[in-house]
Coordinates of C-alpha atoms and ligand atoms in Angstrom, one line a residue:
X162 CA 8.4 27.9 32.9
X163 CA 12.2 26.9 33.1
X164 CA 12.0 23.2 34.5
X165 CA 15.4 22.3 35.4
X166 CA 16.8 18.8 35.4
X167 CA 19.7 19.0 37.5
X168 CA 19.8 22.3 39.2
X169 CA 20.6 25.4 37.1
X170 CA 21.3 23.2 34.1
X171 CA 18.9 22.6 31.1
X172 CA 19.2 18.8 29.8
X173 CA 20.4 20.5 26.6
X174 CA 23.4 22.9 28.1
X175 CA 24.0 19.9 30.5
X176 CA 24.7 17.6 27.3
X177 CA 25.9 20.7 25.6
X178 CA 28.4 20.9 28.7
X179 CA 29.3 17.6 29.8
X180 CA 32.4 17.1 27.1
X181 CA 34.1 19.7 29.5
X182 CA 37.0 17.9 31.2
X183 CA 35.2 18.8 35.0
X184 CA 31.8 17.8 33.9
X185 CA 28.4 18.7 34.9
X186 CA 28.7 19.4 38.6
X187 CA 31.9 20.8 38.2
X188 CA 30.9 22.9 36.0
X189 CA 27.8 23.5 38.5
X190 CA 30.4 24.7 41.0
X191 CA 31.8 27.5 38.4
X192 CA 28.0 28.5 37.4
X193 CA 26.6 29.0 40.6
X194 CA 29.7 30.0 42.4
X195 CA 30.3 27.5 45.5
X196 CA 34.1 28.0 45.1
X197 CA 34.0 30.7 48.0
X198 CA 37.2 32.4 46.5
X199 CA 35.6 34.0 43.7
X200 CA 34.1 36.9 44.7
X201 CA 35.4 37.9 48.1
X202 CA 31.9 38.6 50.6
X203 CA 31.7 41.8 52.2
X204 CA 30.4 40.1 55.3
X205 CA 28.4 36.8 55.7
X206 CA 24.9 36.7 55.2
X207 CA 22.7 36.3 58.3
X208 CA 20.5 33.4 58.2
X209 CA 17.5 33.2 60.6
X210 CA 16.0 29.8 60.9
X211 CA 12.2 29.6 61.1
X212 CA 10.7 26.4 63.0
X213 CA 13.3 25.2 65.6
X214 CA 12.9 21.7 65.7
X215 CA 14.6 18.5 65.1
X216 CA 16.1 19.5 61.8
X217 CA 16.7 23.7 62.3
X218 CA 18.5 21.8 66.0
X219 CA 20.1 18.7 64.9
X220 CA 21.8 19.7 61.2
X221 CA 21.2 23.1 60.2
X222 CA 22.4 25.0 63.1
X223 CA 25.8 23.1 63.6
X224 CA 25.9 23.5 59.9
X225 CA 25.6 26.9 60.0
X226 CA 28.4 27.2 62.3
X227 CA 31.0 25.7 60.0
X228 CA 29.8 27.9 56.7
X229 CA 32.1 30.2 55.5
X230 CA 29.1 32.7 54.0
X231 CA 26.5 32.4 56.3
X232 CA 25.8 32.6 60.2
X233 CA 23.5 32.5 62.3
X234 CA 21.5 35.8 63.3
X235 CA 18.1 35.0 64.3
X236 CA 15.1 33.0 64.4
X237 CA 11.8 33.1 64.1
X238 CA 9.6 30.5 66.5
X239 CA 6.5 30.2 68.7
X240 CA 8.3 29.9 71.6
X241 CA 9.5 33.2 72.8
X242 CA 11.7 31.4 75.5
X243 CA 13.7 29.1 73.0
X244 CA 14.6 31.6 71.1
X245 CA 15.8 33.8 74.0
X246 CA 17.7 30.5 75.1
X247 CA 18.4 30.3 71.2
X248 CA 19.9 34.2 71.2
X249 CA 21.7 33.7 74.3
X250 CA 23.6 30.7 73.4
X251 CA 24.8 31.1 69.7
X252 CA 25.4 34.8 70.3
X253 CA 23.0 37.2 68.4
X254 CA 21.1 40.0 69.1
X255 CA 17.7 39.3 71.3
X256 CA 16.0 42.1 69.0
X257 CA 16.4 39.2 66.1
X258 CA 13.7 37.1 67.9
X259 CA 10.7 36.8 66.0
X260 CA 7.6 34.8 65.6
X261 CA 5.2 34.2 63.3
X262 CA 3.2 36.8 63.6
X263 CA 5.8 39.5 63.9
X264 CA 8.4 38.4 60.7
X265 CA 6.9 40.8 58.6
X266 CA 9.2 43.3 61.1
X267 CA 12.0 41.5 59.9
X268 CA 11.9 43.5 56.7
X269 CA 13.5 46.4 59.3
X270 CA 16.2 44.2 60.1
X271 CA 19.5 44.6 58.0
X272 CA 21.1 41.3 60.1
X273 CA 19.1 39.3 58.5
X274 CA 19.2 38.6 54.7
X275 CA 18.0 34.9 54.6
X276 CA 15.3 33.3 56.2
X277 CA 15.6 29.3 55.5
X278 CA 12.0 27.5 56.6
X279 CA 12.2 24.3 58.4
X280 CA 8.4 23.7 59.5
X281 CA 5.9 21.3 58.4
X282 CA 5.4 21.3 54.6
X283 CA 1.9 22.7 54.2
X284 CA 3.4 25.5 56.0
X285 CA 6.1 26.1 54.1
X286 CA 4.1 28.1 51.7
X287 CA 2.8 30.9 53.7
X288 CA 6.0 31.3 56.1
X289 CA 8.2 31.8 52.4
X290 CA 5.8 34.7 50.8
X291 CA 6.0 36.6 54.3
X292 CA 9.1 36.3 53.9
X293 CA 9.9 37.6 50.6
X294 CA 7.4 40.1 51.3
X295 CA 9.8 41.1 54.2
X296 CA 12.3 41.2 51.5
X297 CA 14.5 38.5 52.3
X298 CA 16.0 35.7 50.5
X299 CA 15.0 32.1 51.1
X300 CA 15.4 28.9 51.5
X301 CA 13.0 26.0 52.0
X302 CA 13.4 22.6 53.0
X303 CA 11.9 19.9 50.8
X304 CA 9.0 19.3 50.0
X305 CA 9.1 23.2 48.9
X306 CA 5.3 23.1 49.8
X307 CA 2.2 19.9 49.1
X308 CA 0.6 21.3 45.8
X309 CA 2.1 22.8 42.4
X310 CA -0.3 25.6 43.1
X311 CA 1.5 26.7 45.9
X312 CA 4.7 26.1 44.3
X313 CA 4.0 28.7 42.4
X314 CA 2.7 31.0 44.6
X315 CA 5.8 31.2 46.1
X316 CA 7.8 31.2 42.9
X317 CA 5.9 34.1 42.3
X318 CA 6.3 36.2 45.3
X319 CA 10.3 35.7 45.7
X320 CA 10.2 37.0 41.8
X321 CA 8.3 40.0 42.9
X322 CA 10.2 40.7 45.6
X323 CA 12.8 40.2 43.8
X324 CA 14.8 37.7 46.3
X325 CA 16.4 34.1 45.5
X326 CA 14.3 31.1 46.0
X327 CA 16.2 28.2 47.1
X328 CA 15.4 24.4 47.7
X329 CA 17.4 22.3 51.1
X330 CA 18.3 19.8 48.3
X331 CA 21.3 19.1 50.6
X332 CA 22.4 15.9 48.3
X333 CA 23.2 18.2 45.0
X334 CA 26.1 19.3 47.5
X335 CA 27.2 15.5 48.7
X336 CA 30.0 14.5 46.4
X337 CA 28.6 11.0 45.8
X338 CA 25.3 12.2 44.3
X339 CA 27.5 14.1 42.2
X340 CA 29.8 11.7 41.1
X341 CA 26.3 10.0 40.2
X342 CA 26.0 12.8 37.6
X343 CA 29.1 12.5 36.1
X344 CA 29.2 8.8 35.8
X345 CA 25.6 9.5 34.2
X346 CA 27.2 12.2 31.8
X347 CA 30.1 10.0 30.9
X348 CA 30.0 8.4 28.0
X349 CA 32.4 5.8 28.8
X350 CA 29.6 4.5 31.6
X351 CA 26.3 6.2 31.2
X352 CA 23.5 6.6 30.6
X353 CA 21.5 4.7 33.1
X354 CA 18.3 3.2 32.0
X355 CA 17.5 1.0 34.8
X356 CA 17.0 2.5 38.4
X357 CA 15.6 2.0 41.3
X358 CA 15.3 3.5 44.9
X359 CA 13.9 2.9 47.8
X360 CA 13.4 5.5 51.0
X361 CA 11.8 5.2 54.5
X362 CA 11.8 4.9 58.5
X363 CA 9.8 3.5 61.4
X364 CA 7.3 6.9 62.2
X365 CA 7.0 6.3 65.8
X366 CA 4.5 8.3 67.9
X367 CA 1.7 11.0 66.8
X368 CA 3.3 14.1 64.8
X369 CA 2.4 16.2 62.1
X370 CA 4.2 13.8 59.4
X371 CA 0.7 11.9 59.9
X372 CA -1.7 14.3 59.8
X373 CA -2.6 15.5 55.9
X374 CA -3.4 18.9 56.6
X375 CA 0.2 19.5 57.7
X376 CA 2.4 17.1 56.2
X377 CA -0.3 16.9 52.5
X378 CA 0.8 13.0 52.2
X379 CA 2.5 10.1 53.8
X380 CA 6.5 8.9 53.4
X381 CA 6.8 10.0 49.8
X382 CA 6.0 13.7 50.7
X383 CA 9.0 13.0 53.3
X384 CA 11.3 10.0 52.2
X385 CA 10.1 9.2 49.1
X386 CA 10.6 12.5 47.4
X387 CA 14.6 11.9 47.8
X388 CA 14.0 9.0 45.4
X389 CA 12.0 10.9 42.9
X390 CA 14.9 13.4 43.2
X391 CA 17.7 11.3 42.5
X392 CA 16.3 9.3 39.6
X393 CA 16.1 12.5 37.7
X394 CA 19.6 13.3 38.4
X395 CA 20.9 9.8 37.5
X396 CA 19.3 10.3 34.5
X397 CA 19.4 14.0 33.9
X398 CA 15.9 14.2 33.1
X399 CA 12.8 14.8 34.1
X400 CA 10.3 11.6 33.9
X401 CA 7.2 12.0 31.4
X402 CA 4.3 9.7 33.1
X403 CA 4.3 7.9 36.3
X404 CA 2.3 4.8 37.9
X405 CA 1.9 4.2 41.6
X406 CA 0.0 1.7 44.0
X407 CA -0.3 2.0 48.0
X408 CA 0.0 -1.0 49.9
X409 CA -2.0 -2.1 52.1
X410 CA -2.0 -0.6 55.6
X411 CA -0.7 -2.8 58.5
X412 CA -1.5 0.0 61.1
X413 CA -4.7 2.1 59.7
X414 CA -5.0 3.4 63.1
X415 CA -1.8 5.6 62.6
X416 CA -1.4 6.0 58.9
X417 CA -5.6 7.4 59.1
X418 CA -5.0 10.2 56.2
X419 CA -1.8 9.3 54.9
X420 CA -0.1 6.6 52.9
X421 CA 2.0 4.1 55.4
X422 CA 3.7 2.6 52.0
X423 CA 3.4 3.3 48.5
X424 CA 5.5 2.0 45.3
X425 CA 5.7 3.9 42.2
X426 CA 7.4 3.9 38.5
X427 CA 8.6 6.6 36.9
X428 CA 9.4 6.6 33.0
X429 CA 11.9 8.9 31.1
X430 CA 12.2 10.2 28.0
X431 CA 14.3 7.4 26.0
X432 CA 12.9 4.6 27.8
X433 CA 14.6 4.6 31.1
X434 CA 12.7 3.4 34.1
X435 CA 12.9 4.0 37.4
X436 CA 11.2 1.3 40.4
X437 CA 10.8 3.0 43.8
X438 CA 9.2 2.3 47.1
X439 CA 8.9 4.6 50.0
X440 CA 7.3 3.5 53.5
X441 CA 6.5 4.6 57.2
X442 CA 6.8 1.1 58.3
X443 CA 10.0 0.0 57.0
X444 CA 14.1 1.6 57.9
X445 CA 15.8 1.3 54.4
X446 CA 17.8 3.8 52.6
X447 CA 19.2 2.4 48.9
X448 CA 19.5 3.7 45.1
X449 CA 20.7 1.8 42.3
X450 CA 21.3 2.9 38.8
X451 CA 22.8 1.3 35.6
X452 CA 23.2 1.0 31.8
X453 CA 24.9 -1.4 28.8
X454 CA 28.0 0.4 30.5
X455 CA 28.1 0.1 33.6
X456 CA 26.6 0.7 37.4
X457 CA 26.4 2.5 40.4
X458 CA 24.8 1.2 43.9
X459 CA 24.3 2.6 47.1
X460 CA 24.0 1.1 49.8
X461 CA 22.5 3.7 52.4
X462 CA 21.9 6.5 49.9
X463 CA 20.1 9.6 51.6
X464 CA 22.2 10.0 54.6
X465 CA 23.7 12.9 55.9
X466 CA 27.1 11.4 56.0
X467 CA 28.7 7.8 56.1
X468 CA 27.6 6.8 52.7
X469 CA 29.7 4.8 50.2
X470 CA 28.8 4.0 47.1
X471 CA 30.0 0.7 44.8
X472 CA 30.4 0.6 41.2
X473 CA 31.0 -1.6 38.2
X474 CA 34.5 -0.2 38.1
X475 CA 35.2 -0.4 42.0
X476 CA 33.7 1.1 45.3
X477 CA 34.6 5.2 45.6
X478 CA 34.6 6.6 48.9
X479 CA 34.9 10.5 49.3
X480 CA 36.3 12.4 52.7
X481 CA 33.5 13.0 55.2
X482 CA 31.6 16.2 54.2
X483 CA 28.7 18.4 55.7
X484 CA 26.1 18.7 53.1
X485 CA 24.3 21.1 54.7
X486 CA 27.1 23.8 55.2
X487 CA 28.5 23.1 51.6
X488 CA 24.3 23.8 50.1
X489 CA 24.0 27.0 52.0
X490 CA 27.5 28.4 51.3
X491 CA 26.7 27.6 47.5
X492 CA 23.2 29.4 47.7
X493 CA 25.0 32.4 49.3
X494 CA 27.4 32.8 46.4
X495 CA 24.5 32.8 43.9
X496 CA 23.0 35.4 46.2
X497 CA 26.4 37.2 46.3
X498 CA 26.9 37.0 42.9
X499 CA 23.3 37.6 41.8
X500 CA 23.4 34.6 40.2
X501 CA 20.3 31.9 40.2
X502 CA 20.2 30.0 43.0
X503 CA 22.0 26.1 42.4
X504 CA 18.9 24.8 43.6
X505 CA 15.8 26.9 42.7
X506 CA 12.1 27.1 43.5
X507 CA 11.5 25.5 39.8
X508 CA 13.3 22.3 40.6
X509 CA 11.1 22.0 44.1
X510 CA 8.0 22.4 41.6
X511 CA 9.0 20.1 39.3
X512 CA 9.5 17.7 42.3
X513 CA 5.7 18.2 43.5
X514 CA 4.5 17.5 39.7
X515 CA 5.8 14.3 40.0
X516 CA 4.6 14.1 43.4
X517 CA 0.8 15.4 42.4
X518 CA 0.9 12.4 39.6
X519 CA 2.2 9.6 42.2
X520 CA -0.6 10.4 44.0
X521 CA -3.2 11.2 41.4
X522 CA -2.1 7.5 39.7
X523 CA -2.3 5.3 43.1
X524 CA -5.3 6.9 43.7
X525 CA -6.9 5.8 40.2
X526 CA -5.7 1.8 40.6
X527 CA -2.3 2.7 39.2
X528 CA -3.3 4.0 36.1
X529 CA -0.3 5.8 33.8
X530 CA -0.6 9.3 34.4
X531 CA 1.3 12.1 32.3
X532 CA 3.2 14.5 33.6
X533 CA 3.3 18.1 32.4
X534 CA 5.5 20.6 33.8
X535 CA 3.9 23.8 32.5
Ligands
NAD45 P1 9.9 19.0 63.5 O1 8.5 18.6 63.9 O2 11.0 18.5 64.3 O3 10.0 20.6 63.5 C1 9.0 21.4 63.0 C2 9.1 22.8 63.6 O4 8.0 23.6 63.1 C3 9.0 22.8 65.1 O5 9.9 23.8 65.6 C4 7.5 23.3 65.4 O6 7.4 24.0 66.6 C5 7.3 24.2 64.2 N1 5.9 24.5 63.9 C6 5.4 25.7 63.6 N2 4.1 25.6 63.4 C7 3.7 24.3 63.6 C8 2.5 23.6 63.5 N3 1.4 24.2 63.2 N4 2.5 22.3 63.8 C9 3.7 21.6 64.1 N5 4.9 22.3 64.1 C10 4.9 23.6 63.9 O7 10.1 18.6 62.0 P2 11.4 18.5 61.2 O8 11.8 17.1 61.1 O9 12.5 19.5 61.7 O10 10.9 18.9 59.7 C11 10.7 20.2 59.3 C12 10.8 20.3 57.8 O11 12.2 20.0 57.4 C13 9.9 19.4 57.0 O12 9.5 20.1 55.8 C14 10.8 18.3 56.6 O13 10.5 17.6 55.4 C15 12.2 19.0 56.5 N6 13.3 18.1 56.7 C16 14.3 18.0 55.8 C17 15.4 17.2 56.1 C18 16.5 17.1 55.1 O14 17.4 16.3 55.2 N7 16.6 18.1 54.1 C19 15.4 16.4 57.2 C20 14.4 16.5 58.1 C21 13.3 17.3 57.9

């Protein structure tokens, strides 16, 4: 299997590529087609959003309303009378209701070409093969699902179906994380060899996040994987053996079948390290990165906006952005132009191998564990 580092691009095309005056993510742009000039669309593609909570509500439906490939033209969600209210409101047809039980209909529904998951992460798995099996293209929010196995289950089906497979790796798409890349990629003040990242919130109240059957882990299947994610693009690669260790608990009543904190390392081919942290008890947001050349810090690093980042050359700041709107536009060109997606299935798997030896080490008193991606 194809384990990409940074999306699309193999480490050795990426290094192959990165002399190219518009570097890697540039060059991204061109491969996978987010300049939405290039091939003029017929007509958007309709995106229905499946599991209308606080994400589907708070980002990707006003996202969705300021994409220039995509809109909004159904839902599917068990509650018939949100999406009725849901119809109603951000005008489309009430036939393009569905629920979970009833999306396999969608395969009769020509308004609908995406369907972009946004439920709990052991779900993600099943809702993604019905919906390739319905034919439609998709995308699912990260973690793309809480074992390898099912990662690859749903590679699978979206390859028999024949339908694009798509991660909600919204940060490839935020120009800081991509001038990460390039300053990575540029000889003149990369590589970095010494990182480190750390990801997590206050979990208030009883949800699924806590409950293993639904969520398949703590913080790092939720905050921590954003780390994971972005030491392998600050290094453009993908690490060969983990350790981890989960602290102690200071609420066991909550955290009863997940981690509350856990702290991990991460080693890449060529000796570069990664030390990262993720926690349910703790509101902190950082990544830091640097080499013999120089250095990158950021300050709150996994937000949706309102980031900044500093530098051994100076602090950069970029225009405010949506990331959301900017990943799906790009994923519709790739559908568009047949074309693989800029953020695939494989890169979500390669995510969860990491993940599965995280967790395999911290539960074996930190010992090293090997990763292998095939
Ligand atoms: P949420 O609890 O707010 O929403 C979950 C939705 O799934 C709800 O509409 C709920 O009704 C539905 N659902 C269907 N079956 C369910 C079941 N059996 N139990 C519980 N809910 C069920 O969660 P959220 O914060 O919107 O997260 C959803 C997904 O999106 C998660 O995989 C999460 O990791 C991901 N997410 C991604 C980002 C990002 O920045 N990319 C941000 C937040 C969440």
């Amino acid at each position: 299997m194809n384990t990409p580092t940074t999306p699309g691009i193999s480490r050795r095309r990426f290094i192959r590529n990165s002399s190219l005056a518009a570097s890697a993510f540039a060059l991204g742009s061109r491969l996978w087609g987010a300049d939405a000039t290039a091939t003029p669309p017929v007509k958007k593609l309709g995106v229905a959003l499946l599991g209308l909570g606080s994400y589907a509500t708070g980002q990707l439906r006003p996202a969705l309303a300021e994409t220039k490939l995509c809109e909004l033209k159904g839902v599917v969600t068990g509650s018939p009378d949100k999406g009725a209210a849901w119809a109603k409101k951000f005008n489309f047809s009430a036939k393009n209701v569905y629920n979970y039980d009833t999306m396999d209909r969608l395969a009769d529904n020509p308004d609908i070409d995406i369907v972009y998951v946004v439920t709990p992460n052991a779900l993600h798995a099943g809702h993604v093969i019905k919906a390739a099996k319905a034919g439609k293209h998709v995308i699912c929010e990260k973690p793309m699902a809480t074992s390898v196995a099912d990662c690859d289950a749903m590679i699978a089906a979206c390859s028999v179906a024949k339908r694009s497979l798509s991660i909600g790796y919204r940060l490839h798409f935020d120009p800081y994380h991509q001038k990460m890349v390039n300053l990575a990629a540029d000889p003149n003040f990369g590589p970095f060899t010494k990182l480190s990242g750390e990801n997590g919130f206050t979990l208030g109240g009883d949800q699924w996040r806590i409950h293993h059957p639904l969520s398949g882990g703590g913080p790092l299947m939720d905050m921590g994987i954003y780390v994971v994610h972005a030491a392998c693009m600050a290094t453009i690669a993908n690490p060969v053996a983990v350790t981890a260790k989960e602290r102690p608990k200071l609420h066991p009543e909550i955290f009863r079948d997940v981690e509350e904190a856990l702290d991990w390392t991460m080693e890449f081919p060529g000796g570069a390290t990664a030390e990262c942290q993720t926690s349910y008890v703790k509101n902190y947001g950082h990544f830091h990165a640097e080499g013999a050349k120089g250095w990158i810090d950021f300050p709150s690093a996994f937000n949706y906006g309102g980031m900044r980042m500093n530098t051994s050359t100076g602090p950069i700041t970029f225009p405010p952005m949506r990331q959301q709107s900017a990943h799906m536009d790009a994923i519709a060109q790739s559908i568009l132009d047949k074309k693989d997606s800029p953020t695939p299935g494989e890169l979500g798997r390669r995510d969860m191998v990491i993940i599965e030896g995280i967790y395999a080490s911290a539960a074996n008193g930190g010992k090293r564990v090997e990763l292998k991606y095939t």
